Coordinates of C-alpha atoms in Angstrom, one line a residue:
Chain J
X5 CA 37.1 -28.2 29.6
X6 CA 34.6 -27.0 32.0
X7 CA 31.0 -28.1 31.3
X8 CA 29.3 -24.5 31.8
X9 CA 31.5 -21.0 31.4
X10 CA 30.5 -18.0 32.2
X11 CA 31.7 -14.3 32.3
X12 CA 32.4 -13.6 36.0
X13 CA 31.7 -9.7 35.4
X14 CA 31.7 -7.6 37.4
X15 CA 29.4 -5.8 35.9
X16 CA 28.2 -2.8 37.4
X17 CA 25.7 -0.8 35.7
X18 CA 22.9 2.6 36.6
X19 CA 19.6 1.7 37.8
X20 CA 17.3 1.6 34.0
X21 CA 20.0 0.2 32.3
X22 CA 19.8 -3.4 30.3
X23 CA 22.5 -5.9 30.7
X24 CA 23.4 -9.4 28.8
X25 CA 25.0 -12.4 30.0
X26 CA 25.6 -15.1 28.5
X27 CA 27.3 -18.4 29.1
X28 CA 28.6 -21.2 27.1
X29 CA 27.9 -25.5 27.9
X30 CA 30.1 -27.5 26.1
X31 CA 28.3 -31.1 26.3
X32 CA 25.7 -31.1 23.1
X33 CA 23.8 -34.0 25.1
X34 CA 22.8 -31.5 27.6
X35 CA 19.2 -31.3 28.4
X36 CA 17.4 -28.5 30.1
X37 CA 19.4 -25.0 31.2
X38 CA 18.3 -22.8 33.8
X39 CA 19.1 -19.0 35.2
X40 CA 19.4 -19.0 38.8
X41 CA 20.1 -16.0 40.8
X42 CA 21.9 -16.1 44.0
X43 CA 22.2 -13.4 46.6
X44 CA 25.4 -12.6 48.7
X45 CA 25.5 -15.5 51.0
X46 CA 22.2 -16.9 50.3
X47 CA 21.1 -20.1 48.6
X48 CA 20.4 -20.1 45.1
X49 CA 16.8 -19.8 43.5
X50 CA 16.1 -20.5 40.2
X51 CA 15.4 -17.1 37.6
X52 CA 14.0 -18.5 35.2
X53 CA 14.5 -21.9 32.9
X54 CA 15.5 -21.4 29.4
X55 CA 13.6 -23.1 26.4
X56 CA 14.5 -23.3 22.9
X57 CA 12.0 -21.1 21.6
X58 CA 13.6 -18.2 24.2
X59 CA 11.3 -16.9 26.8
X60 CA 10.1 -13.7 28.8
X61 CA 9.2 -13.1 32.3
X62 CA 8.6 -9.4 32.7
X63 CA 12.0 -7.3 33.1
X64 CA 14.0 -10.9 32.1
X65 CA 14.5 -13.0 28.7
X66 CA 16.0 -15.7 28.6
X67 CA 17.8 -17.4 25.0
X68 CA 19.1 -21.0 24.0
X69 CA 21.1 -21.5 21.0
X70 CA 21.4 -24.9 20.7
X71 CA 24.0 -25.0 17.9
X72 CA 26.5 -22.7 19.3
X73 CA 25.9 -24.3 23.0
X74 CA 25.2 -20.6 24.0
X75 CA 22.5 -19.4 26.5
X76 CA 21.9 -15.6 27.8
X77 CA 20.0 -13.9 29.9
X78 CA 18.7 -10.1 29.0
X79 CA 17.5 -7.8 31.7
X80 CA 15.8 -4.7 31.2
X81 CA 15.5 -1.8 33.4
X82 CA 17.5 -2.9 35.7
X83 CA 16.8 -2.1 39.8
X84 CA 18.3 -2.3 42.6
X85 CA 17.0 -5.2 43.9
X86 CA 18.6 -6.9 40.5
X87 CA 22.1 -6.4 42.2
X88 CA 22.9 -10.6 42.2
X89 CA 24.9 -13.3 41.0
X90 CA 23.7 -14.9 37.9
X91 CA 24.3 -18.7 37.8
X92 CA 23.5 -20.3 34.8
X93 CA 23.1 -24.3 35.0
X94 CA 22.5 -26.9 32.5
X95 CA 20.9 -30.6 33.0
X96 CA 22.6 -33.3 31.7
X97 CA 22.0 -36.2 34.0
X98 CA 23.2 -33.9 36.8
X99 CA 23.1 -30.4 37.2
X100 CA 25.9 -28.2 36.5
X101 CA 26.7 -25.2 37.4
X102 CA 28.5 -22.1 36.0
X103 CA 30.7 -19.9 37.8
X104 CA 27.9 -17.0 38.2
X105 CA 28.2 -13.2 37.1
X106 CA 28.1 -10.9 39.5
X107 CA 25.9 -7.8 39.1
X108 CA 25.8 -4.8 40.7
X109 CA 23.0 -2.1 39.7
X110 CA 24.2 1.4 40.9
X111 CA 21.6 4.5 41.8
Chain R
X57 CA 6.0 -26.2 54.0
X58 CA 9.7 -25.9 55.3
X59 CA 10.9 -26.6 51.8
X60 CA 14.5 -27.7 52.7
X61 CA 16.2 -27.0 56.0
X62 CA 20.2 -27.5 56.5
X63 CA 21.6 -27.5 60.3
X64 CA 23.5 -26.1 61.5
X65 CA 24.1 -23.2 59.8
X66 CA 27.7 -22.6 60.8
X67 CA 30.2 -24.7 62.2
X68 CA 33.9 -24.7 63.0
X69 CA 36.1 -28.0 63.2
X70 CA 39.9 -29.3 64.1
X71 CA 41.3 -31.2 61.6
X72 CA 40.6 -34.8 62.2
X73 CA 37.0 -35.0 63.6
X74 CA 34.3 -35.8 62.3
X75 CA 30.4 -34.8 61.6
X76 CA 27.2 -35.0 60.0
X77 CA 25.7 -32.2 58.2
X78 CA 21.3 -32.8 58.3
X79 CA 19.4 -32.1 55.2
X80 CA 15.9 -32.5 55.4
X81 CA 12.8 -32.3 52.6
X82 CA 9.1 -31.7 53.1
X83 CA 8.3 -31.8 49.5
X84 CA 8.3 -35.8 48.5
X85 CA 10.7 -35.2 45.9
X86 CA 12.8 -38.0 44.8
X87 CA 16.0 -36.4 44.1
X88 CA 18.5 -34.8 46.5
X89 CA 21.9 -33.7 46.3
X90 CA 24.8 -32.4 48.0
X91 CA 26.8 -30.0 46.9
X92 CA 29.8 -27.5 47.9
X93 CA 30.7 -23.9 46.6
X94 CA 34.3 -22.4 47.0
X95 CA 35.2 -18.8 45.7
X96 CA 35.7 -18.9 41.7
X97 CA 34.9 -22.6 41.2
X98 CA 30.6 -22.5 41.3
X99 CA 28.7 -25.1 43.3
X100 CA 30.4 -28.3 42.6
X101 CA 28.1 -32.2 43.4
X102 CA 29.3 -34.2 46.3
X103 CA 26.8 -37.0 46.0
X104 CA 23.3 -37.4 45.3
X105 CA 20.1 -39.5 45.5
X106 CA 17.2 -40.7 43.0
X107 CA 15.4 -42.0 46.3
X108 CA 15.5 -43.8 49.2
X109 CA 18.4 -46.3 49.3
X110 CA 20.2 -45.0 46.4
X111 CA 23.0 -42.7 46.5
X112 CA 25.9 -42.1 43.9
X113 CA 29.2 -40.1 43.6
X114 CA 29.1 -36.6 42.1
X115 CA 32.4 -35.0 41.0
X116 CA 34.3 -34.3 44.2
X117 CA 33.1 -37.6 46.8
X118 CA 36.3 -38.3 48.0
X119 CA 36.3 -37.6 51.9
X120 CA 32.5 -37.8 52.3
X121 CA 29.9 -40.2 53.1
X122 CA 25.9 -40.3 52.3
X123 CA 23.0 -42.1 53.0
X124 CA 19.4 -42.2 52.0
X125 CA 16.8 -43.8 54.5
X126 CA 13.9 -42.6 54.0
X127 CA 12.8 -40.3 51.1
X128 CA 12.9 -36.8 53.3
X129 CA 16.2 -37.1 55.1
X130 CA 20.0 -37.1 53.2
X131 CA 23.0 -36.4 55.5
X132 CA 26.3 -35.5 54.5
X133 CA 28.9 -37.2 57.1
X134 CA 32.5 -35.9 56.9
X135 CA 34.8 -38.8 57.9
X136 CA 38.0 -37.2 59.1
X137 CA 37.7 -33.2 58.3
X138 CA 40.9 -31.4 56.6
X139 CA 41.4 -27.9 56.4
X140 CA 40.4 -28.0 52.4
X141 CA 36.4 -29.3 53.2
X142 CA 36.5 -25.5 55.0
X143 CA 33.3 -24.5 52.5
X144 CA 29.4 -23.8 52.0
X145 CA 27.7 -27.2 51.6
X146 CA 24.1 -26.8 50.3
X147 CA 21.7 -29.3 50.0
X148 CA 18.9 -29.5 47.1
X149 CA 15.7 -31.6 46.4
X150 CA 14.2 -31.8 43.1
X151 CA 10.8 -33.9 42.0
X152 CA 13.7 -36.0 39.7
X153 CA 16.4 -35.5 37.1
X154 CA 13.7 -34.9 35.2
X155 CA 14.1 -32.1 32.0
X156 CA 13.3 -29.1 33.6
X157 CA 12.5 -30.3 37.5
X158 CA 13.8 -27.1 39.3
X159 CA 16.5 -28.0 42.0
X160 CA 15.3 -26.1 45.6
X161 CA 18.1 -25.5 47.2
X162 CA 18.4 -24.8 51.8
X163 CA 20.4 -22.2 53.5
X164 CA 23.5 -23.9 53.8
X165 CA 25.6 -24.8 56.1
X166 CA 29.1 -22.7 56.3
X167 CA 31.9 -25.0 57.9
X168 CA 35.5 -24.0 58.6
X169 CA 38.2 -26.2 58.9
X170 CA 41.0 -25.1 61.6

């Protein structure tokens, strides 16, 4: 079983719209779980990290669920500039990765 | 600061030879890493570091060598390339392995295999 699933999308949505992913771990020991966003042949950079208590950075939010070994990211009014693939990662010694979501926000 | 820096950026090989891919680190951060991203598998760990003169295996070694130095420099050497190392190798830092120590990641290198 893979340590971090995610939806590979596409998902192509209008510019203002809100979009979910989420993304499942399935090692409980797993420590710390990140969002990073990675641009068409770019590196990736890290979004956001994700606490337990769920956080906020502007347009973004970011939820753990620790007992279902769940993690999402919301984004709101979604731009242009949002078009991305979404990789979420999880820390359990070493970092692993997810297979990212690729978004595409349309005008 | 540089942050991390990769070189070079692309590079094409025959089967058989052999070379060193440079990752460098400005940052005094104790933890590097290799890793390699193929379409519909995610970025997968090569090897990594927790510092100078440590190095382990991460989930796909086999065919690749490391070293560690001194704590800003972590080369990836490919011993004898086949056509299934064609790939994008990045290279990360991180302050440790640490909960919650973001990984920064360089530009990659893109290598093809003939």
């Amino acid at each position: 079983r893979k340590e971090v699933e995610q939806d590979p999308g596409p998902f192509n949505v209008p510019e203002g719209a809100t979009v979910a992913f989420n993304c499942t771990y399935s090692n409980s020991a797993s420590q710390s779980f990140f969002w990073y966003r990675q641009d068409c042949r770019k590196e990736p950079k890290l979004l956001m990290s994700v606490y337990s208590s769920g956080n906020e950075d502007g347009r973004f939010t970011a939820q753990l669920n620790r007992a279902s070994q769940y993690i999402s990211l919301l984004i709101r009014d979604s731009k242009l500039s949002d078009s991305a693939t979404y990789l979420c990662v999880v820390n359990r010694v070493q970092f692993y990765f997810g297979t990212g979501t690729s978004l595409t926000v349309i005008p | 600061n540089a942050g991390v820096t990769q070189t070079p950026k692309f590079q094409v090989l025959k089967t058989g030879q052999s070379m060193t891919l440079q990752c460098a680190q400005d940052m005094n951060h104790e933890y590097m890493s290799w890793y390699r991203q193929d379409p519909g598998m995610g970025l997968r760990l090569i090897h990594y570091s927790v510092g100078a003169g440590i190095t382990d295996q991460g989930e796909v070694p086999n065919g690749y060598n490391v070293s560690r130095s001194t704590t800003e420099d972590f080369p990836l050497r490919l011993l004898s390339a086949a056509p299934s190392q064609t790939s994008v190798y990045f290279c990360a830092s991180s302050r440790g392995r640490g909960v919650y120590n973001e990984q920064f990641f360089g530009p990659g290198t893109r290598l093809t295999v003939l």
